[in-house]
Coordinates of C-alpha atoms in Angstrom, one line a residue:
Chain A
M42 CA -0.8 176.3 39.2
S43 CA 0.6 173.2 37.7
V44 CA -1.7 170.9 39.8
I45 CA -4.7 171.8 37.6
A46 CA -2.9 170.6 34.5
A47 CA -2.8 167.1 36.1
G48 CA -6.5 166.7 35.4
P49 CA -9.1 164.9 37.6
V50 CA -8.0 161.8 39.4
I51 CA -10.2 158.9 38.6
P52 CA -9.7 155.8 40.9
T53 CA -9.1 152.8 38.7
F54 CA -8.3 150.1 41.3
G55 CA -5.1 149.7 39.3
K56 CA -5.2 148.2 35.8
G57 CA -7.8 145.7 36.9
S58 CA -9.7 143.1 35.0
S59 CA -13.5 143.3 34.6
C60 CA -13.6 141.1 37.7
V61 CA -11.7 143.7 39.8
T62 CA -13.4 146.8 38.5
G63 CA -16.8 145.1 38.9
D64 CA -15.8 144.0 42.4
H65 CA -16.9 140.4 42.0
T66 CA -16.8 138.0 45.0
F67 CA -13.2 136.9 44.5
C68 CA -10.7 137.7 41.8
W69 CA -7.7 135.3 41.5
D70 CA -6.0 137.6 39.0
W71 CA -5.9 140.4 41.6
V72 CA -4.3 138.1 44.1
R73 CA -1.7 137.0 41.6
A74 CA -1.0 140.5 40.4
H75 CA -0.7 141.9 44.0
W76 CA 1.0 139.0 45.8
G77 CA 4.4 140.7 45.2
D78 CA 3.6 144.2 46.2
T79 CA 0.8 143.8 48.8
L80 CA -0.1 140.4 50.2
G81 CA 3.4 138.8 50.3
P82 CA 5.0 141.7 52.2
A83 CA 2.0 142.0 54.5
L84 CA 2.2 138.3 55.3
W85 CA 5.9 138.5 56.0
Q86 CA 5.4 141.6 58.2
H87 CA 2.7 139.8 60.1
V88 CA 5.0 136.8 60.7
E89 CA 7.7 139.2 62.0
L90 CA 5.3 141.1 64.3
T91 CA 4.0 137.8 65.7
A92 CA 7.4 136.1 66.1
I93 CA 9.1 139.0 67.8
A94 CA 6.1 139.5 70.2
V95 CA 6.0 135.8 71.2
V96 CA 9.8 135.4 71.6
I97 CA 10.1 138.5 73.7
G98 CA 7.0 137.6 75.7
F99 CA 8.3 134.2 76.4
A100 CA 11.7 135.5 77.4
I101 CA 10.0 137.7 80.0
A102 CA 7.3 135.3 81.1
F103 CA 9.6 132.3 81.6
P104 CA 11.9 133.8 84.3
L105 CA 8.9 135.5 85.9
A106 CA 7.1 132.2 86.1
L107 CA 10.2 130.5 87.7
L108 CA 10.2 133.3 90.3
A109 CA 6.5 132.9 91.0
H110 CA 7.0 129.2 91.2
R111 CA 9.8 129.6 93.7
Y112 CA 8.0 132.4 95.7
R113 CA 4.3 131.4 95.6
R114 CA 3.1 134.7 97.1
L115 CA 4.0 136.5 93.8
E116 CA 1.6 134.4 91.8
Q117 CA -1.8 135.8 92.8
P118 CA -1.0 139.5 92.4
F119 CA 0.6 138.9 89.0
G120 CA -2.4 136.7 88.0
I121 CA -4.9 139.4 88.8
F122 CA -2.8 142.0 87.1
S123 CA -2.5 139.9 83.9
A124 CA -6.3 139.1 83.9
L125 CA -7.0 142.8 84.1
L126 CA -4.5 143.7 81.4
Y127 CA -6.1 141.1 79.1
T128 CA -9.4 143.0 79.3
V129 CA -7.8 146.1 77.9
P130 CA -9.1 146.4 74.3
S131 CA -6.2 146.2 71.8
L132 CA -7.2 149.3 69.9
A133 CA -7.2 151.3 73.1
L134 CA -3.9 149.9 74.3
F135 CA -2.2 150.7 71.0
Q136 CA -3.5 154.3 71.2
L137 CA -2.6 154.8 74.8
L138 CA 1.0 153.9 74.1
V139 CA 1.3 156.4 71.3
P140 CA 2.2 159.4 73.5
F141 CA 5.1 157.4 75.0
T142 CA 6.6 155.7 72.0
G143 CA 4.9 157.3 69.0
L144 CA 3.6 155.7 65.8
T145 CA 6.3 153.2 65.8
W146 CA 7.0 149.5 65.5
T147 CA 8.1 149.7 69.2
T148 CA 4.5 150.8 70.2
V149 CA 3.0 147.9 68.4
E150 CA 5.4 145.4 69.9
I151 CA 5.0 146.6 73.4
A152 CA 1.3 146.0 73.1
L153 CA 1.6 142.6 71.5
V154 CA 4.3 141.5 74.0
S155 CA 2.0 142.5 76.9
Y156 CA -0.8 140.3 75.6
T157 CA 1.6 137.3 75.0
L158 CA 3.0 137.8 78.5
V159 CA -0.4 137.6 80.2
I160 CA -1.2 134.4 78.3
L161 CA 2.2 132.7 78.8
F162 CA 2.8 133.5 82.4
P163 CA -0.1 131.6 84.0
N164 CA 0.3 128.7 81.6
I165 CA 4.0 128.2 82.5
V166 CA 3.3 128.5 86.2
Q167 CA 0.5 126.0 85.9
G168 CA 2.8 123.7 84.0
L169 CA 5.5 123.9 86.7
E170 CA 3.0 123.1 89.3
S171 CA 1.6 120.1 87.5
A172 CA 4.3 117.7 88.8
P173 CA 2.6 115.5 91.4
D174 CA 3.9 116.0 94.9
D175 CA 5.0 112.4 95.4
V176 CA 7.1 112.5 92.2
I177 CA 8.9 115.6 93.6
E178 CA 9.4 113.8 97.0
A179 CA 10.8 110.8 95.2
A180 CA 13.2 113.0 93.3
R181 CA 14.2 114.7 96.6
G182 CA 14.6 111.3 98.2
M183 CA 17.0 110.3 95.4
G184 CA 19.2 113.1 96.5
L185 CA 18.4 115.7 93.7
T186 CA 19.0 119.3 94.7
R187 CA 16.2 121.9 94.2
L188 CA 17.7 123.0 90.9
Q189 CA 18.0 119.4 89.7
V190 CA 14.3 118.8 90.6
L191 CA 13.4 121.9 88.6
T192 CA 15.5 121.0 85.5
R193 CA 15.0 117.2 85.5
V194 CA 11.4 116.8 86.9
E195 CA 9.3 119.9 86.9
L196 CA 10.4 121.5 83.6
P197 CA 10.0 118.3 81.5
L198 CA 6.6 117.8 83.0
A199 CA 5.7 121.4 82.3
V200 CA 6.4 121.2 78.6
P201 CA 2.9 120.3 77.5
A202 CA 1.4 123.2 79.4
I203 CA 4.0 125.6 78.1
I204 CA 3.4 124.5 74.5
G205 CA -0.3 124.9 75.2
G206 CA 0.3 128.4 76.3
L207 CA 2.4 129.1 73.3
R208 CA -0.3 127.9 71.0
I209 CA -2.8 130.3 72.5
A210 CA -0.3 133.1 72.6
V211 CA 0.7 132.7 68.9
V212 CA -2.9 132.4 67.7
S213 CA -4.0 135.4 69.7
T214 CA -1.1 137.5 68.6
V215 CA -1.8 136.7 64.9
A216 CA -5.3 138.0 65.5
I217 CA -4.3 141.1 67.5
A218 CA -1.5 142.0 65.1
T219 CA -4.2 142.8 62.5
I220 CA -5.3 145.7 64.7
A221 CA -1.7 147.2 64.4
A222 CA -2.8 148.5 61.0
F223 CA -4.7 151.2 62.8
L224 CA -1.3 152.7 63.8
L225 CA 1.1 151.6 61.2
P226 CA 0.8 150.5 57.5
T227 CA 2.0 147.0 58.4
G228 CA 0.8 143.4 58.6
L229 CA -2.2 141.7 57.1
G230 CA -4.6 144.1 58.7
Y231 CA -3.3 146.9 56.5
P232 CA -4.7 145.6 53.1
I233 CA -8.0 145.0 54.9
F234 CA -8.0 148.5 56.3
L235 CA -7.3 149.9 52.8
A236 CA -10.0 147.8 51.3
L237 CA -12.5 149.1 53.8
K238 CA -11.5 152.7 53.0
E239 CA -12.6 152.3 49.4
P240 CA -16.1 153.8 48.6
T241 CA -17.3 150.2 48.2
P242 CA -15.2 147.8 50.2
F243 CA -13.0 145.8 47.9
K244 CA -14.0 142.2 48.6
T245 CA -11.0 140.3 47.1
E246 CA -8.5 142.2 49.2
I247 CA -10.5 141.6 52.4
Y248 CA -11.0 137.9 51.7
S249 CA -7.4 137.2 50.6
A250 CA -5.7 139.0 53.5
G251 CA -8.3 137.6 55.9
A252 CA -7.7 134.1 54.7
L253 CA -4.0 134.6 55.0
A254 CA -4.3 135.7 58.6
V255 CA -6.5 132.7 59.5
A256 CA -4.1 130.3 57.6
L257 CA -1.2 131.8 59.4
A258 CA -2.8 131.2 62.8
I259 CA -3.8 127.7 61.9
G260 CA -0.4 127.0 60.4
C261 CA 1.5 128.2 63.5
D262 CA -0.9 126.2 65.8
G263 CA -0.2 123.1 63.7
L264 CA 3.6 123.6 63.9
L265 CA 3.4 123.8 67.7
V266 CA 1.3 120.6 67.8
V267 CA 4.0 118.9 65.8
L268 CA 6.7 120.3 68.2
R269 CA 4.8 118.9 71.1
R270 CA 4.5 115.5 69.4
V271 CA 8.3 115.5 69.0
L272 CA 9.2 116.8 72.5
V273 CA 6.6 115.1 74.6
P274 CA 5.2 112.1 72.7
W275 CA 3.6 110.8 75.9
A276 CA 1.3 113.8 76.3
S277 CA -0.1 113.9 72.8
K278 CA -3.3 112.2 72.1
G279 CA -5.5 113.7 69.4
L280 CA -5.3 117.2 68.2
A281 CA -6.7 119.2 71.1
Chain B
M70 CA 11.1 158.6 78.1
L71 CA 8.4 157.8 80.6
A72 CA 6.7 160.8 82.0
D73 CA 8.3 163.8 80.2
T74 CA 6.2 167.0 80.1
A75 CA 4.9 166.6 76.6
T76 CA 3.6 163.1 77.4
M77 CA 2.0 164.4 80.6
H78 CA 0.3 167.2 78.7
T79 CA -1.1 164.8 76.2
F80 CA -2.8 162.9 79.0
V81 CA -4.0 166.1 80.8
D82 CA -5.5 167.1 77.4
A83 CA -7.2 163.7 77.2
A84 CA -8.6 164.1 80.7
R85 CA -9.8 167.5 79.8
F86 CA -11.5 166.1 76.7
I87 CA -13.3 163.6 78.9
G88 CA -14.4 166.4 81.2
N89 CA -15.6 168.6 78.3
H90 CA -17.4 166.0 76.3
T91 CA -19.3 163.9 78.9
G92 CA -22.5 164.0 76.9
L93 CA -20.8 162.8 73.7
L94 CA -18.9 160.1 75.5
A95 CA -22.1 158.9 77.3
T96 CA -24.0 158.7 74.0
K97 CA -21.1 156.7 72.4
T98 CA -20.8 154.5 75.4
L99 CA -24.5 153.7 75.3
E100 CA -24.2 152.9 71.5
Q101 CA -21.4 150.6 72.2
L102 CA -23.2 148.9 75.0
A103 CA -26.3 148.5 72.8
L104 CA -24.2 146.8 70.1
S105 CA -22.4 144.6 72.6
G106 CA -25.6 143.7 74.4
A107 CA -27.3 142.7 71.2
A108 CA -24.3 140.6 70.1
L109 CA -24.0 138.9 73.5
G110 CA -27.7 138.2 73.5
I111 CA -27.6 136.4 70.1
A112 CA -24.5 134.5 71.2
L113 CA -26.1 133.5 74.5
A114 CA -29.3 132.4 72.7
I115 CA -27.6 130.2 70.2
A116 CA -24.2 129.1 71.5
L117 CA -25.0 128.4 75.1
P118 CA -27.9 126.0 74.7
L119 CA -26.1 124.3 71.8
G120 CA -23.0 123.7 74.0
V121 CA -25.1 122.5 77.0
V122 CA -27.0 120.0 74.8
L123 CA -23.9 118.7 73.0
G124 CA -22.2 118.3 76.4
H125 CA -25.2 116.5 77.9
F126 CA -25.2 114.0 75.1
H127 CA -21.4 113.8 75.0
R128 CA -21.5 114.5 71.3
G129 CA -19.8 116.9 68.9
S130 CA -16.4 117.5 70.6
T131 CA -15.2 118.5 67.1
I132 CA -17.7 121.3 67.1
A133 CA -16.5 122.5 70.5
I134 CA -12.8 122.3 69.4
A135 CA -13.6 124.2 66.2
A136 CA -15.5 126.9 68.3
S137 CA -12.5 127.4 70.6
I138 CA -10.3 127.9 67.6
V139 CA -12.8 130.3 66.0
G140 CA -12.9 132.2 69.3
R141 CA -9.2 132.7 69.4
G142 CA -7.9 132.5 65.9
L143 CA -10.4 134.5 63.9
P144 CA -9.1 138.1 63.9
S145 CA -11.9 140.4 64.8
L146 CA -10.9 142.8 62.0
V147 CA -11.2 140.0 59.4
L148 CA -14.5 138.9 60.8
I149 CA -16.0 142.4 60.8
A150 CA -14.7 143.2 57.3
A151 CA -15.9 139.9 55.9
F152 CA -19.4 140.3 57.3
L153 CA -19.4 143.9 56.0
T154 CA -19.0 142.6 52.4
V155 CA -22.0 140.3 52.9
L156 CA -24.4 142.3 55.1
G157 CA -23.4 145.9 54.3
I158 CA -22.2 148.6 56.6
G159 CA -24.0 149.3 59.9
F160 CA -25.4 147.8 63.0
V161 CA -26.4 144.4 61.8
N162 CA -23.1 143.3 60.3
N163 CA -21.2 144.3 63.4
M164 CA -23.7 142.6 65.6
V165 CA -23.4 139.4 63.7
A166 CA -19.6 139.6 63.6
L167 CA -19.4 140.2 67.3
A168 CA -21.9 137.5 68.1
V169 CA -19.8 135.0 66.2
L170 CA -16.7 136.1 68.1
G171 CA -18.5 135.7 71.4
S172 CA -20.0 132.3 70.5
G173 CA -16.5 130.7 70.6
P174 CA -15.8 130.9 74.3
L175 CA -19.6 130.4 75.1
L176 CA -19.9 127.2 73.2
T177 CA -16.6 125.8 74.3
N178 CA -17.1 126.5 78.0
S179 CA -20.8 125.3 78.2
Y180 CA -19.9 122.1 76.3
D181 CA -16.8 121.6 78.5
G182 CA -18.7 122.4 81.7
V183 CA -21.5 120.0 81.2
E184 CA -19.4 117.3 79.5
R185 CA -16.9 117.2 82.3
V186 CA -19.4 116.7 85.1
D187 CA -18.3 113.7 87.2
R188 CA -19.9 110.6 85.6
D189 CA -20.5 109.1 89.1
A190 CA -22.7 112.1 90.0
V191 CA -24.7 111.6 86.8
E192 CA -25.0 107.9 87.3
A193 CA -26.2 108.4 90.9
A194 CA -28.8 110.8 89.7
R195 CA -30.0 108.4 87.1
G196 CA -30.1 105.6 89.7
M197 CA -32.3 107.8 91.8
G198 CA -34.8 107.7 88.9
M199 CA -34.1 111.2 87.5
T200 CA -35.0 111.7 83.8
G201 CA -32.4 113.0 81.4
W202 CA -33.9 116.5 81.7
Q203 CA -33.9 116.4 85.5
V204 CA -30.2 115.2 85.5
L205 CA -29.4 118.2 83.2
R206 CA -31.3 120.7 85.3
S207 CA -30.5 119.6 88.8
V208 CA -27.1 118.0 88.5
E209 CA -25.1 118.9 85.4
L210 CA -26.1 122.6 85.1
P211 CA -25.3 123.5 88.7
L212 CA -22.0 121.8 88.6
A213 CA -21.2 123.4 85.2
I214 CA -22.0 126.9 86.4
P215 CA -18.5 128.0 87.1
L216 CA -17.2 127.1 83.7
I217 CA -20.3 128.3 81.9
F218 CA -20.1 131.6 83.7
T219 CA -16.4 132.0 82.9
G220 CA -17.4 131.5 79.2
I221 CA -20.1 134.2 79.5
R222 CA -17.6 136.6 81.1
V223 CA -14.9 135.9 78.5
A224 CA -17.5 136.3 75.7
A225 CA -18.8 139.6 77.2
V226 CA -15.4 141.1 77.7
T227 CA -14.3 140.0 74.2
I228 CA -17.4 141.6 72.6
V229 CA -17.2 144.9 74.6
A230 CA -13.4 145.1 73.9
T231 CA -13.8 144.4 70.2
A232 CA -16.8 146.6 69.6
P233 CA -14.5 149.8 69.1
I234 CA -13.0 148.1 66.0
A235 CA -16.6 147.9 64.6
A236 CA -16.4 151.6 64.2
I237 CA -14.5 151.2 60.9
A238 CA -17.6 149.3 59.6
G239 CA -20.2 151.8 60.8
G240 CA -20.6 150.2 64.2
G241 CA -20.8 153.5 66.2
G242 CA -19.7 153.6 69.8
L243 CA -16.6 154.9 71.4
G244 CA -14.6 153.5 68.5
D245 CA -16.0 156.3 66.3
I246 CA -13.8 158.7 68.2
I247 CA -10.8 156.5 68.4
V248 CA -10.6 155.9 64.6
N249 CA -11.3 159.6 63.8
Q250 CA -8.2 161.4 64.9
A251 CA -8.8 164.0 62.2
S252 CA -11.9 165.4 64.0
Y253 CA -11.2 164.6 67.6
R254 CA -7.4 165.0 67.7
L255 CA -5.1 163.0 69.9
S256 CA -6.8 164.2 73.1
G257 CA -10.1 162.8 71.9
V258 CA -8.6 159.5 70.7
L259 CA -6.8 159.0 74.1
G260 CA -9.9 160.1 76.1
A261 CA -12.1 157.6 74.2
S262 CA -9.4 154.9 74.6
I263 CA -9.4 155.5 78.4
C264 CA -13.2 155.2 78.4
V265 CA -13.1 152.0 76.4
M266 CA -10.6 150.6 78.8
L267 CA -12.6 151.5 81.9
L268 CA -15.8 150.1 80.2
S269 CA -14.3 146.7 79.6
A270 CA -12.7 146.6 83.1
L271 CA -16.1 147.4 84.6
V272 CA -17.8 144.7 82.6
F273 CA -15.1 142.3 83.6
A274 CA -15.3 143.2 87.3
G275 CA -19.1 143.3 87.4
L276 CA -19.4 139.9 85.8
A277 CA -16.8 138.5 88.1
G278 CA -18.9 139.7 91.0
V279 CA -22.1 138.2 89.6
Q280 CA -20.2 134.9 88.9
I281 CA -19.1 134.7 92.6
A282 CA -22.6 135.4 93.7
M283 CA -24.3 132.9 91.4
T284 CA -21.9 130.0 91.9
P285 CA -23.4 127.4 94.2
R286 CA -21.4 127.4 97.4
G287 CA -20.5 123.7 97.0
V288 CA -18.7 124.2 93.7
R289 CA -17.1 127.6 94.5
R290 CA -13.4 127.6 93.8
T291 CA -10.8 129.8 95.5
S292 CA -10.0 132.1 92.6
V293 CA -12.4 133.3 89.9
I294 CA -10.1 135.9 88.4
G295 CA -6.7 134.4 88.1
E296 CA -7.6 131.3 86.1
P297 CA -5.1 130.5 83.4
Q298 CA -6.3 130.7 79.9
R299 CA -6.7 127.2 78.6
R300 CA -7.5 125.6 75.3
E301 CA -7.5 121.8 75.9
L302 CA -10.8 120.1 75.9

């Protein structure tokens, strides 16, 4: 057997410095050396996972919210359904989808989209309903049709709540997407997952990937705050 | 794609796994509840009083905002892995990580609940000669109960739902089965996933019931369940 000739396999943690082989608290040289093959791609995959989930989630939640706003009776059942769905642990949801769609990107996205959906829907509905009644009556009195009231009064007034919902959705999705690594070698969860599988967890990899995930969440949140400042300057006081 | 026979069989196998391994599943469920309970206990003991006190004195809104960001933005996997490097593998590191995770909504909501109590009500109580402690105990806290309890519920569900992830860091519980497909096969993984799902749904529903029962009638709102997730302070 030729396998024997290969000799024993000794894990070396790559061609690491003394910092890496000694597993010191944080090794910048490891981060520099593995940005190209590990951290960079993982960050990019994470951005992709999050962006696709939020965009699709919004594309589904928005028309549903318009429907629920038009036909109020739909709101309560969907609200309860989404509250229950939000209690489903992400790890369990990912696993339960596997028999249907396999260990695929689709499985991960279905789960992530479900979570963004249950965050976005109530926020959009709440935003649409935030227009004061007398404002709507005034608009009606000026001769605006129902559609015009929606597009010119209710939607602009709903923008702060919608962006608020998007902020929660993006930040939560960044967090939940790390769990996708249990199914697929993708996203910032995967380096963490690998680091935990080592006989002694490799600290630098955990800290650097973890910091990137947190930075991504904060960065996206900041971008949405800026977007709100630009779109609805009247509704922006402070950072909250 | 939906319910073809292979998929059906997978779920039948999962149901059979649950039926054949009730003892194992019960043990793992209790493990998970013990871990979650300990974490929630710590979070309750620290975050709840802190939020209430900060809210009473209208101080530290930055802390409350930071807590709400921590509650949402810190991926549980990152938190668990980071604490593992400091505290080692096992019960303690998972308990601390889950407690931190649960502290976010607890601190935010207890701060928010007390801080937002109608100033007029507080002034009236002061005018009646109540001390700060009496105002807190008989005016602010009862009025804050709905928000505080929502915080407790969110924290409890977050902790119970995240506890399976702790299995990769020696946390035990149902997650042990979910992350170990090599031993338990797909049927076991799915069976345990179903149990995890039911467990958090039960915790959610149970606490919603307690919340309705505990809320003073005067401040009861129409819907406890369908509240939108919110972030603003």
